[in-house]
Amino acid sequence: MEKNVATTLNIPGNGSQALHERRMKAVPQGPYHVTPIYVKEARGALVTDVDGNTLIDFAGGIGIQNVGHCHPKVLKAVHEQVDQSIHTCFHVFPYESYIALAEKLNEKTPGNFAKKTMFVNSGAEAVENAIKIARAATGRKAVLSFSRAYHGRTLMTMSLTSKVKPYKFGFGPFAPETYKIPYPYYYHAPEGVTPEEMDAQLLNQIEEMFLGEVTAEDVAAIIMEPVQGEGGFIVPSANFVKGIREICDKYGILLIADEIQTGYARTGKLFAMEHYGVAPDLMTTSKSIAAGLPLSSVTGRAELMDAPAAGQLGGTFAGSPVACAAGLAVLDIIEEENLCLRAQEIGEKMIARFKEMQNKYELIGDVRGLGAMVAMEMVTDRKTKTPATAAVAEIVKDTWKNGLVSLSAGLNSNVLRFLPPLVVTDEQLEKGLDILEASIARVQQNA
Ligand SMILES: Cc1ncc(COP(=O)(O)O)c(C=O)c1O
């Protein structure tokens, strides 16, 4: 199905409006959505709503559609599996696809050592399990996560997350023995401070924290997003990531890479940690792992993964055969269609266009990204870097009204972030960027 993006759109149309009215009555407001647009079908980088409007998708379901909506190979794998069995529960009757996908992840994740992989259903659940494994393996309790981190909505993952509203507000008390450490945010470095100096200062602050807050011998793990996602697409230097690895090695702390948003070719490598030449001890993945089916993984050093005894890990639906079949198809597609290379190309095109826009629109304070994980930080004043939160909300709304879905991010929700499916065509990419630029121009004019 190749559809044209309509030039005059009526969004939200009557069908979406009627569904929205029913939604507001039947569903609580908690499960938020960026748009009031109700989907009929989706293919590649295009989504068609119930009113027949087709939009370009630069959100990819928040990074779950790296291989594109309904890739024919994923559909084939899923159809074949549902014809055989839907779910027998791995804890009762195991099946080959779980093992085959574990073998592939053991082979393809960074780290030249023996690994094992287990599967659960969601990103948060993978992080929960990584923490369980780290605690069981080290016999230690404390976990360090970063400022501006996002790890999920369960008790432990909320506790590790560093944005209060909306994610944590009113939901405390949080899990004990969780501590925050600073993540480098070079765009906001004090004037005159170089990235190298910032890295050194922050790594030193972590060492000081071991004296003032929690002793290193009590720390089981440091969990780190290789590029912060919800935090605003913040990219650390290889030097900083290596520094974290060194701290972990020095004190016997495990390094957990949360690759849930960065994984599966998004950043131009299969996993973002490859950019830094650092192998984590444990890695969590989800989102694009199975092209939209609920699946997540924890991969790690074999001896750590075996620390919990039989029966201590798992879940009823964890690693369902349908999701694993999709997961195997996803890895094949990434290889066959060279999606790591395509992610680099998409990223380069987007960054080049964003830089052009930055010369025209004062609102654009910073342009950054890694591969096709790209963002613009919007500010009301380039000197003070004051967050342009309202402008970003307006741009997001203006884009979807005009046929492009985009997302915000950041502690101040003033970052426009883009996670287009990596199968987006050049034409769709250009068209999406045109819609985006027109929205920025309109909002800039009214600012
Ligand atoms: C880095 C990271 N970790 C964990 C999660 C939580 O994943 P889920 O929403 O599937 O629980 C997310 C979701 O956005 C994420 O980006």
Short mmCIF file of C-alpha atoms and ligand atoms in Angstrom, two decimals:
data_model
loop_
_atom_site.label_atom_id
_atom_site.label_comp_id
_atom_site.label_asym_id
_atom_site.label_seq_id
_atom_site.Cartn_x
_atom_site.Cartn_y
_atom_site.Cartn_z
CA MET A 1 0.00 0.00 0.00
CA GLU A 2 1.66 3.26 -1.06
CA LYS A 3 -0.52 6.24 -0.26
CA ASN A 4 -0.11 9.87 -1.01
CA VAL A 5 -0.19 12.27 1.85
CA ALA A 6 -3.25 14.42 1.21
CA THR A 7 -2.64 18.10 0.69
CA THR A 8 -5.82 19.23 2.41
CA LEU A 9 -6.48 17.32 5.54
CA ASN A 10 -9.39 17.40 7.88
CA ILE A 11 -7.78 16.34 11.14
CA PRO A 12 -9.27 15.21 13.40
CA GLY A 13 -12.06 14.15 11.05
CA ASN A 14 -15.57 13.08 12.02
CA GLY A 15 -14.58 9.47 12.61
CA SER A 16 -11.71 10.40 14.92
CA GLN A 17 -13.88 12.93 16.76
CA ALA A 18 -16.61 10.35 17.37
CA LEU A 19 -14.08 7.82 18.66
CA HIS A 20 -12.48 10.46 20.84
CA GLU A 21 -15.80 11.22 22.47
CA ARG A 22 -16.25 7.51 23.26
CA ARG A 23 -12.64 7.27 24.45
CA MET A 24 -13.07 10.15 26.90
CA LYS A 25 -16.08 8.40 28.45
CA ALA A 26 -14.67 4.88 28.54
CA VAL A 27 -10.93 5.32 29.14
CA PRO A 28 -9.24 7.32 31.92
CA GLN A 29 -7.12 10.33 30.97
CA GLY A 30 -3.92 8.68 32.33
CA PRO A 31 -3.05 6.78 29.12
CA TYR A 32 -2.23 9.95 27.20
CA HIS A 33 -1.88 10.26 23.43
CA VAL A 34 -0.09 12.94 21.44
CA THR A 35 -2.81 13.15 18.78
CA PRO A 36 -6.59 12.63 18.74
CA ILE A 37 -6.18 10.79 15.44
CA TYR A 38 -7.57 7.25 15.39
CA VAL A 39 -5.76 4.77 13.19
CA LYS A 40 -7.23 2.52 10.57
CA GLU A 41 -4.07 1.13 9.03
CA ALA A 42 -0.35 1.71 8.88
CA ARG A 43 2.37 0.70 6.40
CA GLY A 44 6.03 1.64 6.30
CA ALA A 45 6.26 5.27 7.42
CA LEU A 46 2.63 6.13 6.70
CA VAL A 47 -0.43 5.95 8.94
CA THR A 48 -3.98 6.26 7.62
CA ASP A 49 -6.73 7.33 9.99
CA VAL A 50 -10.36 6.29 10.18
CA ASP A 51 -11.32 9.32 8.05
CA GLY A 52 -8.94 8.41 5.24
CA ASN A 53 -6.24 10.98 6.06
CA THR A 54 -2.72 9.63 5.53
CA LEU A 55 0.03 11.05 7.72
CA ILE A 56 3.80 10.71 7.62
CA ASP A 57 4.97 9.08 10.83
CA PHE A 58 8.10 10.65 12.36
CA ALA A 59 7.24 9.11 15.75
CA GLY A 60 7.21 5.42 14.77
CA GLY A 61 5.06 4.62 17.80
CA ILE A 62 7.86 6.20 19.93
CA GLY A 63 10.60 4.17 18.34
CA ILE A 64 8.93 0.79 17.95
CA GLN A 65 8.72 0.79 14.15
CA ASN A 66 12.34 0.91 12.99
CA VAL A 67 11.52 -1.66 10.27
CA GLY A 68 8.30 0.17 9.39
CA HIS A 69 4.67 -0.53 10.09
CA CYS A 70 3.50 -3.98 9.01
CA HIS A 71 6.64 -5.02 7.13
CA PRO A 72 5.60 -7.92 4.84
CA LYS A 73 8.25 -10.21 6.38
CA VAL A 74 6.99 -9.50 9.88
CA LEU A 75 3.40 -10.13 8.78
CA LYS A 76 4.42 -13.43 7.17
CA ALA A 77 6.31 -14.60 10.27
CA VAL A 78 3.41 -13.64 12.56
CA HIS A 79 0.79 -15.28 10.33
CA GLU A 80 2.80 -18.49 10.12
CA GLN A 81 3.23 -18.59 13.88
CA VAL A 82 -0.43 -17.93 14.77
CA ASP A 83 -1.41 -20.74 12.45
CA GLN A 84 0.78 -23.08 14.50
CA SER A 85 0.24 -21.90 18.08
CA ILE A 86 -0.41 -18.56 19.74
CA HIS A 87 0.98 -19.17 23.19
CA THR A 88 1.80 -22.20 25.27
CA CYS A 89 3.68 -20.27 28.00
CA PHE A 90 7.44 -20.75 27.99
CA HIS A 91 7.20 -21.99 31.58
CA VAL A 92 5.07 -24.95 30.46
CA PHE A 93 5.93 -25.81 26.85
CA PRO A 94 9.03 -24.00 25.56
CA TYR A 95 9.54 -23.46 21.82
CA GLU A 96 12.38 -22.90 19.37
CA SER A 97 11.79 -19.24 18.40
CA TYR A 98 12.57 -18.08 21.97
CA ILE A 99 15.90 -19.91 21.86
CA ALA A 100 16.73 -18.80 18.31
CA LEU A 101 16.14 -15.13 19.15
CA ALA A 102 18.17 -15.45 22.35
CA GLU A 103 21.04 -16.97 20.33
CA LYS A 104 20.91 -14.07 17.86
CA LEU A 105 20.94 -11.42 20.57
CA ASN A 106 23.79 -13.18 22.38
CA GLU A 107 25.74 -13.01 19.14
CA LYS A 108 24.82 -9.48 18.00
CA THR A 109 25.00 -7.47 21.23
CA PRO A 110 28.32 -5.82 22.13
CA GLY A 111 30.78 -7.81 24.24
CA ASN A 112 33.07 -10.65 23.28
CA PHE A 113 32.05 -12.99 26.08
CA ALA A 114 29.54 -15.77 26.73
CA LYS A 115 26.02 -14.33 27.04
CA LYS A 116 22.48 -15.43 27.77
CA THR A 117 19.17 -13.71 27.00
CA MET A 118 15.73 -13.83 28.60
CA PHE A 119 12.52 -12.25 27.35
CA VAL A 120 9.64 -10.38 28.98
CA ASN A 121 6.90 -8.13 27.61
CA SER A 122 7.70 -4.44 27.99
CA GLY A 123 10.64 -2.11 28.36
CA ALA A 124 9.92 -1.45 32.02
CA GLU A 125 9.69 -5.17 32.68
CA ALA A 126 13.10 -5.71 31.07
CA VAL A 127 14.62 -3.03 33.30
CA GLU A 128 12.96 -4.56 36.39
CA ASN A 129 14.50 -7.91 35.49
CA ALA A 130 17.94 -6.45 34.78
CA ILE A 131 17.90 -4.95 38.29
CA LYS A 132 16.78 -8.26 39.81
CA ILE A 133 19.62 -10.05 38.03
CA ALA A 134 22.19 -7.40 39.01
CA ARG A 135 21.16 -7.62 42.67
CA ALA A 136 21.15 -11.41 42.67
CA ALA A 137 24.55 -11.53 40.96
CA THR A 138 26.30 -8.97 43.16
CA GLY A 139 24.50 -9.40 46.47
CA ARG A 140 24.31 -5.58 46.56
CA LYS A 141 21.22 -3.40 46.77
CA ALA A 142 21.79 0.13 45.44
CA VAL A 143 21.18 1.18 41.83
CA LEU A 144 22.38 4.40 40.23
CA SER A 145 20.54 6.00 37.31
CA PHE A 146 21.07 9.35 35.61
CA SER A 147 19.49 12.76 35.77
CA ARG A 148 16.93 13.06 32.91
CA ALA A 149 16.76 9.26 32.61
CA TYR A 150 13.60 7.42 31.60
CA HIS A 151 13.22 3.73 32.36
CA GLY A 152 9.47 3.14 32.63
CA ARG A 153 6.32 3.33 34.71
CA THR A 154 6.55 0.46 37.21
CA LEU A 155 7.66 1.11 40.79
CA MET A 156 11.37 0.38 40.28
CA THR A 157 11.55 1.98 36.83
CA MET A 158 9.67 5.10 38.02
CA SER A 159 12.18 5.29 40.86
CA LEU A 160 15.03 5.19 38.34
CA THR A 161 13.33 7.77 36.13
CA SER A 162 14.18 11.43 36.45
CA LYS A 163 11.18 13.46 35.30
CA VAL A 164 8.62 14.05 38.02
CA LYS A 165 5.67 15.35 36.02
CA PRO A 166 3.92 13.45 34.67
CA TYR A 167 5.74 10.18 35.30
CA LYS A 168 6.19 10.14 39.08
CA PHE A 169 3.94 12.84 40.46
CA GLY A 170 1.76 11.57 43.30
CA PHE A 171 2.94 7.96 42.92
CA GLY A 172 5.52 7.80 45.74
CA PRO A 173 6.96 6.48 47.92
CA PHE A 174 9.50 5.16 45.46
CA ALA A 175 11.79 2.13 45.64
CA PRO A 176 14.59 2.58 48.18
CA GLU A 177 18.31 2.40 47.38
CA THR A 178 18.03 4.25 44.07
CA TYR A 179 20.29 7.28 43.50
CA LYS A 180 20.71 9.79 40.67
CA ILE A 181 24.02 10.67 39.07
CA PRO A 182 24.62 13.45 36.49
CA TYR A 183 24.52 12.88 32.71
CA PRO A 184 26.50 15.25 30.48
CA TYR A 185 24.36 17.84 28.72
CA TYR A 186 26.92 19.76 26.70
CA TYR A 187 24.44 22.26 25.26
CA HIS A 188 23.77 23.48 28.80
CA ALA A 189 27.38 23.44 30.02
CA PRO A 190 28.37 26.62 31.86
CA GLU A 191 30.08 29.08 29.51
CA GLY A 192 33.69 28.21 28.83
CA VAL A 193 33.40 24.63 30.08
CA THR A 194 34.47 22.17 27.37
CA PRO A 195 32.83 18.73 26.96
CA GLU A 196 36.05 17.13 28.23
CA GLU A 197 35.97 19.31 31.34
CA MET A 198 32.29 18.57 31.87
CA ASP A 199 32.91 14.82 31.59
CA ALA A 200 35.73 15.01 34.13
CA GLN A 201 33.65 17.07 36.58
CA LEU A 202 30.67 14.72 36.39
CA LEU A 203 32.74 11.56 36.73
CA ASN A 204 34.37 13.13 39.75
CA GLN A 205 30.95 13.94 41.24
CA ILE A 206 30.10 10.25 41.03
CA GLU A 207 33.26 9.38 42.94
CA GLU A 208 32.30 11.98 45.55
CA MET A 209 28.83 10.52 45.80
CA PHE A 210 30.38 7.26 46.92
CA LEU A 211 31.75 9.17 49.91
CA GLY A 212 28.68 11.23 50.72
CA GLU A 213 25.60 9.26 49.65
CA VAL A 214 26.14 5.57 49.10
CA THR A 215 29.30 3.53 49.35
CA ALA A 216 30.42 1.93 46.08
CA GLU A 217 30.54 -1.52 47.71
CA ASP A 218 26.76 -1.31 48.12
CA VAL A 219 26.09 -0.44 44.47
CA ALA A 220 24.85 -3.33 42.33
CA ALA A 221 24.52 -1.46 39.04
CA ILE A 222 24.62 1.76 37.09
CA ILE A 223 21.88 1.89 34.46
CA MET A 224 22.46 4.15 31.49
CA GLU A 225 20.69 5.08 28.26
CA PRO A 226 23.46 5.30 25.62
CA VAL A 227 21.55 8.30 24.23
CA GLN A 228 18.86 9.70 26.50
CA GLY A 229 15.44 9.32 24.88
CA GLU A 230 12.66 10.94 26.89
CA GLY A 231 15.35 13.16 28.41
CA GLY A 232 15.71 14.97 25.07
CA PHE A 233 18.03 12.95 22.81
CA ILE A 234 21.11 13.85 24.76
CA VAL A 235 24.27 12.23 23.39
CA PRO A 236 27.20 11.68 25.78
CA SER A 237 30.81 11.52 24.61
CA ALA A 238 32.58 8.17 24.21
CA ASN A 239 34.95 9.50 26.85
CA PHE A 240 32.13 9.83 29.39
CA VAL A 241 30.69 6.38 28.66
CA LYS A 242 34.18 4.88 28.97
CA GLY A 243 34.57 6.75 32.26
CA ILE A 244 31.39 5.13 33.56
CA ARG A 245 32.69 1.72 32.47
CA GLU A 246 35.94 2.41 34.36
CA ILE A 247 34.07 3.39 37.54
CA CYS A 248 32.05 0.17 37.27
CA ASP A 249 35.19 -1.92 36.81
CA LYS A 250 36.97 -0.18 39.67
CA TYR A 251 34.22 -0.96 42.19
CA GLY A 252 32.74 -4.21 40.87
CA ILE A 253 29.53 -2.42 39.81
CA LEU A 254 27.57 -3.82 36.84
CA LEU A 255 26.89 -1.56 33.88
CA ILE A 256 23.39 -1.95 32.44
CA ALA A 257 22.83 -0.33 29.04
CA ASP A 258 19.16 0.50 28.50
CA GLU A 259 18.97 0.24 24.70
CA ILE A 260 15.18 0.19 24.65
CA GLN A 261 14.92 3.39 22.57
CA THR A 262 18.40 3.38 20.99
CA GLY A 263 18.53 -0.23 19.81
CA TYR A 264 17.79 -2.02 16.53
CA ALA A 265 19.67 0.24 14.09
CA ARG A 266 18.14 3.51 15.30
CA THR A 267 21.48 5.24 15.85
CA GLY A 268 23.23 3.81 12.79
CA LYS A 269 24.60 0.78 14.62
CA LEU A 270 22.56 -2.21 15.73
CA PHE A 271 23.08 -1.04 19.34
CA ALA A 272 24.20 2.45 20.36
CA MET A 273 26.86 1.23 22.80
CA GLU A 274 28.85 0.16 19.73
CA HIS A 275 29.51 3.85 19.02
CA TYR A 276 31.45 4.14 22.26
CA GLY A 277 33.38 0.86 22.09
CA VAL A 278 31.97 -0.10 25.49
CA ALA A 279 30.36 -3.44 26.33
CA PRO A 280 27.79 -3.38 29.14
CA ASP A 281 27.42 -6.32 31.53
CA LEU A 282 23.66 -6.38 30.99
CA MET A 283 21.57 -4.83 28.23
CA THR A 284 17.84 -4.22 27.98
CA THR A 285 16.05 -3.93 24.63
CA SER A 286 12.42 -3.59 23.62
CA LYS A 287 10.44 -1.16 21.41
CA SER A 288 11.61 -2.04 17.85
CA ILE A 289 12.60 -5.58 18.86
CA ALA A 290 9.43 -7.13 17.41
CA ALA A 291 7.97 -4.38 15.20
CA GLY A 292 5.10 -3.61 17.56
CA LEU A 293 4.46 -6.90 19.31
CA PRO A 294 4.99 -6.78 23.08
CA LEU A 295 8.48 -8.11 23.69
CA SER A 296 11.60 -7.08 25.57
CA SER A 297 14.88 -8.67 26.45
CA VAL A 298 17.69 -8.75 28.97
CA THR A 299 20.99 -9.94 27.52
CA GLY A 300 24.08 -10.24 29.67
CA ARG A 301 27.17 -12.08 30.74
CA ALA A 302 26.16 -15.72 31.07
CA GLU A 303 27.34 -16.07 34.66
CA LEU A 304 25.34 -12.99 35.77
CA MET A 305 22.22 -14.06 33.91
CA ASP A 306 22.36 -17.41 35.71
CA ALA A 307 22.52 -15.81 39.19
CA PRO A 308 18.74 -16.05 39.79
CA ALA A 309 17.68 -19.66 40.36
CA ALA A 310 15.20 -21.56 38.17
CA GLY A 311 11.74 -20.04 38.59
CA GLN A 312 12.98 -16.65 39.79
CA LEU A 313 12.52 -14.94 36.40
CA GLY A 314 9.83 -14.93 33.72
CA GLY A 315 6.12 -14.28 33.35
CA THR A 316 3.01 -15.79 31.77
CA PHE A 317 3.22 -14.03 28.41
CA ALA A 318 6.97 -13.38 28.47
CA GLY A 319 8.65 -14.07 25.13
CA SER A 320 5.54 -15.28 23.34
CA PRO A 321 6.17 -17.32 20.18
CA VAL A 322 4.36 -14.76 18.02
CA ALA A 323 6.55 -11.92 19.33
CA CYS A 324 9.72 -14.03 18.99
CA ALA A 325 8.81 -14.89 15.38
CA ALA A 326 8.45 -11.16 14.69
CA GLY A 327 11.74 -10.52 16.52
CA LEU A 328 13.60 -12.96 14.27
CA ALA A 329 12.10 -11.32 11.18
CA VAL A 330 13.14 -7.86 12.46
CA LEU A 331 16.82 -8.85 12.76
CA ASP A 332 16.76 -10.33 9.25
CA ILE A 333 15.16 -7.18 7.82
CA ILE A 334 17.72 -4.91 9.48
CA GLU A 335 20.50 -6.91 7.86
CA GLU A 336 18.89 -7.49 4.45
CA GLU A 337 17.79 -3.88 4.03
CA ASN A 338 20.97 -2.39 5.45
CA LEU A 339 19.00 -0.34 7.96
CA CYS A 340 22.04 0.71 10.00
CA LEU A 341 23.41 2.45 6.93
CA ARG A 342 19.98 3.87 6.12
CA ALA A 343 19.71 5.25 9.68
CA GLN A 344 22.98 7.11 9.16
CA GLU A 345 21.72 8.55 5.85
CA ILE A 346 18.39 9.59 7.34
CA GLY A 347 20.18 11.20 10.28
CA GLU A 348 22.56 13.11 8.01
CA LYS A 349 19.71 14.39 5.85
CA MET A 350 17.67 15.47 8.86
CA ILE A 351 20.56 17.14 10.65
CA ALA A 352 21.54 19.03 7.46
CA ARG A 353 17.98 20.28 7.03
CA PHE A 354 17.66 21.18 10.73
CA LYS A 355 20.88 23.21 10.53
CA GLU A 356 19.46 25.11 7.55
CA MET A 357 16.31 25.75 9.56
CA GLN A 358 18.41 26.86 12.54
CA ASN A 359 19.81 29.67 10.39
CA LYS A 360 16.28 30.86 9.69
CA TYR A 361 14.39 30.33 12.94
CA GLU A 362 15.61 31.78 16.23
CA LEU A 363 13.52 29.21 18.09
CA ILE A 364 15.96 26.42 17.22
CA GLY A 365 18.64 26.50 19.89
CA ASP A 366 20.37 23.17 19.34
CA VAL A 367 20.41 20.47 16.67
CA ARG A 368 21.74 17.09 17.76
CA GLY A 369 21.45 13.35 17.43
CA LEU A 370 23.10 10.05 16.69
CA GLY A 371 22.15 8.27 13.45
CA ALA A 372 18.41 8.61 12.92
CA MET A 373 17.75 9.57 16.55
CA VAL A 374 17.64 13.30 15.95
CA ALA A 375 16.25 16.32 17.75
CA MET A 376 16.02 20.08 17.94
CA GLU A 377 15.98 21.88 21.27
CA MET A 378 13.74 24.92 21.07
CA VAL A 379 14.47 28.04 23.12
CA THR A 380 12.87 31.46 23.51
CA ASP A 381 16.32 33.06 23.76
CA ARG A 382 19.49 31.53 22.36
CA LYS A 383 21.66 33.24 24.99
CA THR A 384 19.75 32.17 28.09
CA LYS A 385 18.56 28.93 26.42
CA THR A 386 15.18 29.39 28.07
CA PRO A 387 12.96 26.42 27.15
CA ALA A 388 10.32 27.19 24.48
CA THR A 389 7.90 24.66 25.94
CA ALA A 390 4.69 26.26 24.63
CA ALA A 391 6.14 26.66 21.13
CA VAL A 392 7.02 22.96 20.97
CA ALA A 393 3.48 21.97 21.99
CA GLU A 394 2.15 24.25 19.22
CA ILE A 395 4.55 22.87 16.61
CA VAL A 396 3.64 19.25 17.46
CA LYS A 397 -0.07 20.10 17.08
CA ASP A 398 0.47 22.09 13.89
CA THR A 399 2.44 19.25 12.30
CA TRP A 400 -0.19 16.57 12.89
CA LYS A 401 -2.91 18.88 11.66
CA ASN A 402 -0.89 19.11 8.46
CA GLY A 403 -0.03 15.47 7.98
CA LEU A 404 3.11 14.77 10.02
CA VAL A 405 3.36 13.13 13.42
CA SER A 406 6.20 14.36 15.62
CA LEU A 407 7.00 14.13 19.33
CA SER A 408 8.33 16.28 22.12
CA ALA A 409 10.82 15.27 24.82
CA GLY A 410 13.03 16.71 27.55
CA LEU A 411 12.60 17.69 31.17
CA ASN A 412 10.96 20.91 29.95
CA SER A 413 9.21 19.26 26.98
CA ASN A 414 11.00 21.77 24.73
CA VAL A 415 12.77 19.25 22.48
CA LEU A 416 11.32 18.10 19.16
CA ARG A 417 12.45 14.52 18.66
CA PHE A 418 12.13 12.31 15.63
CA LEU A 419 12.10 8.53 15.33
CA PRO A 420 10.92 7.89 11.76
CA PRO A 421 10.73 4.29 10.58
CA LEU A 422 14.05 3.54 8.88
CA VAL A 423 12.19 2.41 5.76
CA VAL A 424 10.91 5.95 5.19
CA THR A 425 11.49 6.90 1.52
CA ASP A 426 13.47 10.01 0.60
CA GLU A 427 10.29 11.53 -0.79
CA GLN A 428 8.37 10.94 2.44
CA LEU A 429 11.29 12.28 4.45
CA GLU A 430 11.44 15.48 2.38
CA LYS A 431 7.70 15.95 2.53
CA GLY A 432 7.73 15.44 6.31
CA LEU A 433 10.54 17.94 6.71
CA ASP A 434 8.63 20.47 4.58
CA ILE A 435 5.57 20.10 6.81
CA LEU A 436 7.76 20.47 9.88
CA GLU A 437 9.48 23.58 8.57
CA ALA A 438 6.14 25.20 7.67
CA SER A 439 4.91 24.55 11.23
CA ILE A 440 8.07 25.99 12.79
CA ALA A 441 7.78 29.05 10.54
CA ARG A 442 4.15 29.61 11.57
CA VAL A 443 4.89 29.22 15.28
CA GLN A 444 8.04 31.38 15.05
CA GLN A 445 6.03 34.12 13.39
CA ASN A 446 3.47 34.14 16.22
CA ALA A 447 6.11 33.88 19.00
C1 LIG B 1 15.09 4.03 27.49
C2 LIG B 1 13.75 3.48 27.88
N1 LIG B 1 13.68 2.57 28.85
C3 LIG B 1 12.51 2.02 29.23
C4 LIG B 1 11.33 2.40 28.62
C5 LIG B 1 10.03 1.79 29.06
O1 LIG B 1 9.51 0.98 28.07
P1 LIG B 1 7.98 0.51 28.12
O2 LIG B 1 7.16 1.73 27.85
O3 LIG B 1 7.87 -0.52 27.04
O4 LIG B 1 7.74 -0.05 29.48
C6 LIG B 1 11.36 3.34 27.59
C7 LIG B 1 10.11 3.80 26.94
O5 LIG B 1 10.02 4.85 26.35
C8 LIG B 1 12.60 3.90 27.21
O6 LIG B 1 12.68 4.81 26.24
#
